[in-house]
Amino acid sequence: VSPISPGALFVAKALMNFTLMALSQVVLVPAFYILFGQGLAANVPGLVPSLLLVNHGFSTLGTLLSALAAGTRRNEVLLPILLFPLTLPLVVLAVKATGEALNGRPIAEFLTHLEAMAAFGLIYSAAGFLLFSHAVQEG
């Protein structure tokens, strides 16, 4: 029903999901540091790319799968069943990269994890942009 292309609609939805996740992290990450008493300044350069890349991967894949699940009767059950196994590689990479960043390691030591997270996000961005019209198609 929308006058814009399905690809543009996918980008807008994914960008909104990304923005909401990033805004929640702006509040939650400093609260984490306050509650656990760690120094925030030393870990920020390594932590920010990891958070941004995991947000990108989750938002693009989540947007595509939510469009697929929206056309079903049991969409509230189907989305987590589809999303969890597909995001598992991203979660594993994010845990490794975040752990390295919190330990104060330089970015060069966990750059392979960041590159893999970027590839994950780019693959699902391209897939979502190309397949979103089929995902939201009625009947």
CSV table of N, CA and C in Angstrom, one decimal:
chain,number,residue,atom,x,y,z
A,1,VAL,N,0.8,-1.2,0.0
A,1,VAL,CA,0.0,0.0,0.0
A,1,VAL,C,0.9,1.3,0.0
A,2,SER,N,2.1,1.1,0.4
A,2,SER,CA,3.0,2.3,0.5
A,2,SER,C,3.5,2.7,-0.8
A,3,PRO,N,3.6,4.1,-1.1
A,3,PRO,CA,4.1,4.5,-2.4
A,3,PRO,C,5.6,4.4,-2.6
A,4,ILE,N,6.3,4.0,-1.5
A,4,ILE,CA,7.8,3.9,-1.7
A,4,ILE,C,8.1,2.4,-2.0
A,5,SER,N,9.3,2.2,-2.5
A,5,SER,CA,9.7,0.9,-2.9
A,5,SER,C,9.9,0.0,-1.7
A,6,PRO,N,9.7,-1.3,-1.9
A,6,PRO,CA,9.9,-2.2,-0.7
A,6,PRO,C,11.4,-2.1,-0.2
A,7,GLY,N,12.3,-1.9,-1.0
A,7,GLY,CA,13.7,-1.8,-0.5
A,7,GLY,C,13.9,-0.6,0.4
A,8,ALA,N,13.3,0.5,0.0
A,8,ALA,CA,13.3,1.7,0.8
A,8,ALA,C,12.6,1.5,2.1
A,9,LEU,N,11.5,0.8,2.1
A,9,LEU,CA,10.8,0.5,3.3
A,9,LEU,C,11.6,-0.4,4.2
A,10,PHE,N,12.3,-1.4,3.7
A,10,PHE,CA,13.2,-2.2,4.5
A,10,PHE,C,14.3,-1.4,5.1
A,11,VAL,N,14.9,-0.5,4.4
A,11,VAL,CA,16.0,0.4,4.9
A,11,VAL,C,15.4,1.2,6.1
A,12,ALA,N,14.2,1.8,5.9
A,12,ALA,CA,13.6,2.7,6.9
A,12,ALA,C,13.3,1.9,8.2
A,13,LYS,N,12.8,0.7,8.0
A,13,LYS,CA,12.5,-0.1,9.2
A,13,LYS,C,13.7,-0.6,9.9
A,14,ALA,N,14.7,-1.0,9.1
A,14,ALA,CA,16.0,-1.5,9.7
A,14,ALA,C,16.7,-0.3,10.4
A,15,LEU,N,16.7,0.8,9.8
A,15,LEU,CA,17.3,2.0,10.4
A,15,LEU,C,16.6,2.4,11.7
A,16,MET,N,15.3,2.3,11.8
A,16,MET,CA,14.6,2.6,13.0
A,16,MET,C,14.9,1.6,14.1
A,17,ASN,N,15.0,0.3,13.7
A,17,ASN,CA,15.4,-0.7,14.7
A,17,ASN,C,16.8,-0.4,15.2
A,18,PHE,N,17.7,-0.1,14.3
A,18,PHE,CA,19.1,0.2,14.7
A,18,PHE,C,19.1,1.4,15.6
A,19,THR,N,18.4,2.4,15.3
A,19,THR,CA,18.3,3.6,16.2
A,19,THR,C,17.8,3.3,17.6
A,20,LEU,N,16.8,2.6,17.7
A,20,LEU,CA,16.2,2.2,19.0
A,20,LEU,C,17.2,1.4,19.8
A,21,MET,N,17.9,0.5,19.2
A,21,MET,CA,18.9,-0.3,19.9
A,21,MET,C,20.0,0.6,20.3
A,22,ALA,N,20.5,1.5,19.5
A,22,ALA,CA,21.6,2.3,19.8
A,22,ALA,C,21.2,3.3,21.0
A,23,LEU,N,20.0,3.8,20.9
A,23,LEU,CA,19.6,4.7,22.0
A,23,LEU,C,19.5,4.0,23.3
A,24,SER,N,19.0,2.7,23.3
A,24,SER,CA,18.9,2.0,24.5
A,24,SER,C,20.3,1.7,25.1
A,25,GLN,N,21.3,1.5,24.2
A,25,GLN,CA,22.7,1.2,24.6
A,25,GLN,C,23.3,2.4,25.2
A,26,VAL,N,22.9,3.6,24.7
A,26,VAL,CA,23.5,4.9,25.2
A,26,VAL,C,23.1,5.0,26.7
A,27,VAL,N,22.0,4.5,27.1
A,27,VAL,CA,21.6,4.5,28.5
A,27,VAL,C,22.1,3.3,29.3
A,28,LEU,N,22.0,2.1,28.7
A,28,LEU,CA,22.4,0.9,29.4
A,28,LEU,C,23.9,0.6,29.6
A,29,VAL,N,24.7,1.0,28.6
A,29,VAL,CA,26.1,0.7,28.8
A,29,VAL,C,26.7,1.6,29.9
A,30,PRO,N,26.5,2.9,30.0
A,30,PRO,CA,27.0,3.6,31.1
A,30,PRO,C,26.5,3.1,32.5
A,31,ALA,N,25.2,2.7,32.5
A,31,ALA,CA,24.6,2.1,33.7
A,31,ALA,C,25.4,0.9,34.1
A,32,PHE,N,25.8,0.0,33.1
A,32,PHE,CA,26.6,-1.2,33.4
A,32,PHE,C,27.9,-0.8,34.0
A,33,TYR,N,28.5,0.2,33.5
A,33,TYR,CA,29.8,0.6,34.0
A,33,TYR,C,29.7,1.2,35.4
A,34,ILE,N,28.6,1.9,35.7
A,34,ILE,CA,28.4,2.5,37.0
A,34,ILE,C,28.2,1.4,38.0
A,35,LEU,N,27.3,0.4,37.6
A,35,LEU,CA,26.9,-0.6,38.6
A,35,LEU,C,28.1,-1.6,38.8
A,36,PHE,N,28.9,-1.9,37.8
A,36,PHE,CA,30.0,-2.8,38.0
A,36,PHE,C,31.3,-2.2,38.3
A,37,GLY,N,31.3,-0.8,38.4
A,37,GLY,CA,32.5,-0.1,38.8
A,37,GLY,C,33.8,-0.2,38.0
A,38,GLN,N,33.6,-0.3,36.7
A,38,GLN,CA,34.7,-0.4,35.8
A,38,GLN,C,34.9,1.0,35.1
A,39,GLY,N,36.1,1.2,34.7
A,39,GLY,CA,36.4,2.5,34.0
A,39,GLY,C,35.9,2.5,32.6
A,40,LEU,N,35.1,3.5,32.2
A,40,LEU,CA,34.5,3.5,30.9
A,40,LEU,C,35.4,4.0,29.8
A,41,ALA,N,36.2,5.0,30.1
A,41,ALA,CA,37.0,5.7,29.1
A,41,ALA,C,38.0,4.8,28.4
A,42,ALA,N,38.6,3.9,29.1
A,42,ALA,CA,39.6,3.0,28.5
A,42,ALA,C,39.0,2.0,27.5
A,43,ASN,N,37.8,1.6,27.7
A,43,ASN,CA,37.2,0.6,26.8
A,43,ASN,C,36.4,1.0,25.7
A,44,VAL,N,36.0,2.3,25.6
A,44,VAL,CA,35.1,2.8,24.6
A,44,VAL,C,35.6,2.6,23.2
A,45,PRO,N,36.8,2.9,22.8
A,45,PRO,CA,37.2,2.7,21.4
A,45,PRO,C,37.0,1.3,20.9
A,46,GLY,N,37.2,0.3,21.7
A,46,GLY,CA,37.0,-1.0,21.2
A,46,GLY,C,35.6,-1.5,21.3
A,47,LEU,N,34.8,-0.9,22.2
A,47,LEU,CA,33.4,-1.4,22.5
A,47,LEU,C,32.4,-0.8,21.5
A,48,VAL,N,32.7,0.4,21.1
A,48,VAL,CA,31.7,1.1,20.2
A,48,VAL,C,31.6,0.4,18.8
A,49,PRO,N,32.7,0.0,18.1
A,49,PRO,CA,32.5,-0.7,16.8
A,49,PRO,C,31.7,-2.0,17.0
A,50,SER,N,32.0,-2.7,18.1
A,50,SER,CA,31.4,-4.0,18.4
A,50,SER,C,29.9,-3.8,18.6
A,51,LEU,N,29.5,-2.8,19.3
A,51,LEU,CA,28.1,-2.5,19.6
A,51,LEU,C,27.3,-2.1,18.3
A,52,LEU,N,28.0,-1.2,17.5
A,52,LEU,CA,27.4,-0.8,16.3
A,52,LEU,C,27.2,-1.9,15.3
A,53,LEU,N,28.2,-2.8,15.2
A,53,LEU,CA,28.1,-3.9,14.2
A,53,LEU,C,27.0,-4.9,14.6
A,54,VAL,N,26.9,-5.2,15.9
A,54,VAL,CA,25.9,-6.1,16.4
A,54,VAL,C,24.5,-5.5,16.2
A,55,ASN,N,24.4,-4.2,16.4
A,55,ASN,CA,23.1,-3.6,16.2
A,55,ASN,C,22.7,-3.7,14.7
A,56,HIS,N,23.7,-3.5,13.8
A,56,HIS,CA,23.4,-3.5,12.4
A,56,HIS,C,22.9,-4.9,12.0
A,57,GLY,N,23.6,-5.9,12.5
A,57,GLY,CA,23.2,-7.3,12.1
A,57,GLY,C,21.9,-7.7,12.7
A,58,PHE,N,21.6,-7.4,13.9
A,58,PHE,CA,20.3,-7.7,14.5
A,58,PHE,C,19.2,-6.9,13.8
A,59,SER,N,19.4,-5.7,13.5
A,59,SER,CA,18.3,-4.9,13.0
A,59,SER,C,18.0,-5.3,11.5
A,60,THR,N,19.0,-5.6,10.7
A,60,THR,CA,18.7,-6.1,9.4
A,60,THR,C,18.0,-7.4,9.3
A,61,LEU,N,18.6,-8.4,10.1
A,61,LEU,CA,18.0,-9.7,10.1
A,61,LEU,C,16.6,-9.7,10.8
A,62,GLY,N,16.5,-9.0,11.8
A,62,GLY,CA,15.2,-8.9,12.5
A,62,GLY,C,14.1,-8.3,11.7
A,63,THR,N,14.5,-7.3,10.9
A,63,THR,CA,13.5,-6.6,10.1
A,63,THR,C,13.0,-7.6,9.0
A,64,LEU,N,13.9,-8.3,8.4
A,64,LEU,CA,13.6,-9.2,7.3
A,64,LEU,C,12.7,-10.3,7.9
A,65,LEU,N,13.1,-10.9,9.0
A,65,LEU,CA,12.3,-12.0,9.5
A,65,LEU,C,11.0,-11.6,10.1
A,66,SER,N,10.9,-10.4,10.6
A,66,SER,CA,9.6,-9.9,11.1
A,66,SER,C,8.6,-9.7,10.0
A,67,ALA,N,9.1,-9.3,8.8
A,67,ALA,CA,8.2,-9.2,7.7
A,67,ALA,C,7.8,-10.6,7.2
A,68,LEU,N,8.7,-11.6,7.3
A,68,LEU,CA,8.3,-12.9,6.9
A,68,LEU,C,7.2,-13.5,7.9
A,69,ALA,N,7.5,-13.2,9.2
A,69,ALA,CA,6.6,-13.8,10.2
A,69,ALA,C,5.3,-13.1,10.3
A,70,ALA,N,5.2,-11.8,9.9
A,70,ALA,CA,4.0,-11.0,10.0
A,70,ALA,C,2.8,-11.6,9.2
A,71,GLY,N,3.1,-12.3,8.1
A,71,GLY,CA,2.1,-12.9,7.3
A,71,GLY,C,1.5,-14.2,7.8
A,72,THR,N,2.0,-14.6,8.9
A,72,THR,CA,1.5,-15.9,9.5
A,72,THR,C,0.6,-15.7,10.7
A,73,ARG,N,-0.2,-16.7,11.0
A,73,ARG,CA,-1.1,-16.6,12.2
A,73,ARG,C,-0.4,-16.6,13.5
A,74,ARG,N,0.7,-17.3,13.6
A,74,ARG,CA,1.5,-17.4,14.9
A,74,ARG,C,2.8,-16.6,14.8
A,75,ASN,N,2.7,-15.4,14.4
A,75,ASN,CA,3.9,-14.6,14.2
A,75,ASN,C,4.7,-14.3,15.5
A,76,GLU,N,4.0,-14.2,16.6
A,76,GLU,CA,4.7,-13.9,17.9
A,76,GLU,C,5.5,-15.2,18.3
A,77,VAL,N,5.2,-16.3,17.8
A,77,VAL,CA,6.0,-17.5,18.1
A,77,VAL,C,7.0,-17.8,17.1
A,78,LEU,N,6.7,-17.5,15.8
A,78,LEU,CA,7.6,-17.8,14.7
A,78,LEU,C,8.8,-16.9,14.7
A,79,LEU,N,8.7,-15.7,15.0
A,79,LEU,CA,9.8,-14.8,14.9
A,79,LEU,C,11.0,-15.2,15.8
A,80,PRO,N,10.8,-15.5,17.1
A,80,PRO,CA,12.0,-15.9,17.9
A,80,PRO,C,12.5,-17.3,17.4
A,81,ILE,N,11.7,-18.2,16.9
A,81,ILE,CA,12.1,-19.5,16.4
A,81,ILE,C,13.0,-19.3,15.2
A,82,LEU,N,12.7,-18.3,14.4
A,82,LEU,CA,13.5,-18.0,13.2
A,82,LEU,C,14.8,-17.2,13.5
A,83,LEU,N,14.6,-16.2,14.4
A,83,LEU,CA,15.6,-15.3,14.7
A,83,LEU,C,16.8,-15.9,15.5
A,84,PHE,N,16.5,-16.7,16.5
A,84,PHE,CA,17.6,-17.1,17.4
A,84,PHE,C,18.6,-17.9,16.7
A,85,PRO,N,18.3,-19.0,15.9
A,85,PRO,CA,19.4,-19.7,15.3
A,85,PRO,C,20.2,-18.9,14.2
A,86,LEU,N,19.5,-18.0,13.6
A,86,LEU,CA,20.2,-17.2,12.5
A,86,LEU,C,21.1,-16.2,13.1
A,87,THR,N,20.8,-15.7,14.3
A,87,THR,CA,21.6,-14.7,14.9
A,87,THR,C,22.7,-15.3,15.8
A,88,LEU,N,22.7,-16.6,16.0
A,88,LEU,CA,23.7,-17.2,16.9
A,88,LEU,C,25.1,-16.9,16.5
A,89,PRO,N,25.5,-17.0,15.2
A,89,PRO,CA,26.9,-16.6,14.9
A,89,PRO,C,27.2,-15.2,15.3
A,90,LEU,N,26.3,-14.3,15.1
A,90,LEU,CA,26.5,-12.9,15.4
A,90,LEU,C,26.7,-12.7,16.9
A,91,VAL,N,25.9,-13.4,17.7
A,91,VAL,CA,26.0,-13.4,19.2
A,91,VAL,C,27.3,-13.9,19.6
A,92,VAL,N,27.8,-15.0,19.1
A,92,VAL,CA,29.1,-15.6,19.4
A,92,VAL,C,30.2,-14.6,19.1
A,93,LEU,N,30.2,-14.0,17.9
A,93,LEU,CA,31.2,-13.0,17.6
A,93,LEU,C,31.1,-11.8,18.5
A,94,ALA,N,29.9,-11.3,18.8
A,94,ALA,CA,29.8,-10.1,19.6
A,94,ALA,C,30.3,-10.4,21.0
A,95,VAL,N,30.0,-11.6,21.6
A,95,VAL,CA,30.5,-11.9,22.9
A,95,VAL,C,32.1,-11.9,22.9
A,96,LYS,N,32.7,-12.5,21.9
A,96,LYS,CA,34.1,-12.5,21.8
A,96,LYS,C,34.7,-11.1,21.7
A,97,ALA,N,34.2,-10.4,20.8
A,97,ALA,CA,34.7,-9.0,20.5
A,97,ALA,C,34.5,-8.1,21.7
A,98,THR,N,33.3,-8.2,22.4
A,98,THR,CA,33.0,-7.4,23.5
A,98,THR,C,33.9,-7.8,24.7
A,99,GLY,N,34.1,-9.1,24.9
A,99,GLY,CA,35.1,-9.5,25.9
A,99,GLY,C,36.5,-9.0,25.7
A,100,GLU,N,36.9,-9.0,24.5
A,100,GLU,CA,38.3,-8.5,24.2
A,100,GLU,C,38.3,-7.0,24.4
A,101,ALA,N,37.3,-6.3,24.1
A,101,ALA,CA,37.2,-4.8,24.3
A,101,ALA,C,37.2,-4.5,25.8
A,102,LEU,N,36.4,-5.2,26.5
A,102,LEU,CA,36.3,-5.0,28.0
A,102,LEU,C,37.6,-5.3,28.7
A,103,ASN,N,38.4,-6.2,28.1
A,103,ASN,CA,39.7,-6.6,28.7
A,103,ASN,C,40.8,-5.6,28.3
A,104,GLY,N,40.4,-4.5,27.5
A,104,GLY,CA,41.4,-3.5,27.2
A,104,GLY,C,42.3,-3.8,26.0
A,105,ARG,N,42.0,-4.9,25.3
A,105,ARG,CA,42.8,-5.2,24.2
A,105,ARG,C,42.7,-4.2,23.0
A,106,PRO,N,43.7,-4.0,22.2
A,106,PRO,CA,43.6,-3.1,21.1
A,106,PRO,C,42.7,-3.7,20.0
A,107,ILE,N,42.1,-2.9,19.2
A,107,ILE,CA,41.1,-3.3,18.2
A,107,ILE,C,41.8,-4.3,17.2
A,108,ALA,N,43.0,-4.1,17.0
A,108,ALA,CA,43.7,-5.0,16.0
A,108,ALA,C,43.7,-6.5,16.4
A,109,GLU,N,43.6,-6.8,17.7
A,109,GLU,CA,43.6,-8.1,18.2
A,109,GLU,C,42.2,-8.8,18.0
A,110,PHE,N,41.1,-8.1,17.8
A,110,PHE,CA,39.9,-8.7,17.6
A,110,PHE,C,39.2,-8.2,16.3
A,111,LEU,N,40.0,-7.7,15.4
A,111,LEU,CA,39.5,-7.1,14.2
A,111,LEU,C,38.9,-8.2,13.3
A,112,THR,N,39.3,-9.5,13.4
A,112,THR,CA,38.7,-10.5,12.6
A,112,THR,C,37.2,-10.7,13.1
A,113,HIS,N,36.9,-10.6,14.4
A,113,HIS,CA,35.6,-10.7,14.8
A,113,HIS,C,34.7,-9.5,14.3
A,114,LEU,N,35.3,-8.3,14.3
A,114,LEU,CA,34.6,-7.2,13.8
A,114,LEU,C,34.3,-7.3,12.3
A,115,GLU,N,35.3,-7.8,11.6
A,115,GLU,CA,35.1,-8.0,10.1
A,115,GLU,C,34.0,-9.0,9.9
A,116,ALA,N,33.9,-10.1,10.6
A,116,ALA,CA,32.9,-11.1,10.4
A,116,ALA,C,31.5,-10.6,10.8
A,117,MET,N,31.4,-9.7,11.8
A,117,MET,CA,30.2,-9.1,12.2
A,117,MET,C,29.7,-8.1,11.1
A,118,ALA,N,30.7,-7.4,10.5
A,118,ALA,CA,30.3,-6.5,9.4
A,118,ALA,C,29.8,-7.3,8.2
A,119,ALA,N,30.5,-8.4,7.9
A,119,ALA,CA,30.0,-9.2,6.8
A,119,ALA,C,28.6,-9.8,7.0
A,120,PHE,N,28.4,-10.2,8.3
A,120,PHE,CA,27.0,-10.7,8.6
A,120,PHE,C,26.0,-9.6,8.3
A,121,GLY,N,26.3,-8.4,8.8
A,121,GLY,CA,25.3,-7.3,8.6
A,121,GLY,C,25.1,-6.9,7.1
A,122,LEU,N,26.2,-6.9,6.4
A,122,LEU,CA,26.1,-6.6,5.0
A,122,LEU,C,25.4,-7.7,4.2
A,123,ILE,N,25.6,-8.9,4.5
A,123,ILE,CA,24.9,-10.0,3.8
A,123,ILE,C,23.4,-9.9,4.1
A,124,TYR,N,23.0,-9.7,5.3
A,124,TYR,CA,21.5,-9.6,5.6
A,124,TYR,C,20.9,-8.3,5.2
A,125,SER,N,21.8,-7.2,5.1
A,125,SER,CA,21.3,-6.0,4.5
A,125,SER,C,20.9,-6.2,3.0
A,126,ALA,N,21.8,-6.8,2.3
A,126,ALA,CA,21.6,-7.0,0.9
A,126,ALA,C,20.4,-8.0,0.7
A,127,ALA,N,20.4,-9.0,1.5
A,127,ALA,CA,19.3,-10.0,1.3
A,127,ALA,C,17.9,-9.3,1.7
A,128,GLY,N,17.9,-8.6,2.7
A,128,GLY,CA,16.7,-7.9,3.1
A,128,GLY,C,16.2,-6.9,2.1
A,129,PHE,N,17.2,-6.1,1.5
A,129,PHE,CA,16.8,-5.1,0.5
A,129,PHE,C,16.3,-5.8,-0.7
A,130,LEU,N,16.8,-6.9,-1.1
A,130,LEU,CA,16.4,-7.6,-2.3
A,130,LEU,C,15.1,-8.5,-2.1
A,131,LEU,N,15.0,-9.0,-0.9
A,131,LEU,CA,13.9,-10.0,-0.7
A,131,LEU,C,12.7,-9.4,0.0
A,132,PHE,N,12.8,-8.1,0.5
A,132,PHE,CA,11.7,-7.6,1.3
A,132,PHE,C,10.4,-7.5,0.5
A,133,SER,N,10.5,-7.2,-0.8
A,133,SER,CA,9.2,-7.2,-1.5
A,133,SER,C,8.5,-8.5,-1.5
A,134,HIS,N,9.2,-9.6,-1.6
A,134,HIS,CA,8.6,-10.9,-1.5
A,134,HIS,C,8.1,-11.3,-0.1
A,135,ALA,N,8.8,-10.7,0.9
A,135,ALA,CA,8.4,-11.0,2.3
A,135,ALA,C,7.1,-10.3,2.7
A,136,VAL,N,6.8,-9.2,2.1
A,136,VAL,CA,5.6,-8.4,2.5
A,136,VAL,C,4.5,-8.6,1.5
A,137,GLN,N,4.7,-9.4,0.5
A,137,GLN,CA,3.7,-9.7,-0.5
A,137,GLN,C,2.6,-10.4,0.0
A,138,GLU,N,1.4,-10.0,-0.2
A,138,GLU,CA,0.1,-10.6,0.2
A,138,GLU,C,-0.3,-11.8,-0.7
A,139,GLY,N,-0.6,-12.9,-0.1
A,139,GLY,CA,-1.2,-14.0,-0.9
A,139,GLY,C,-0.3,-14.5,-1.9
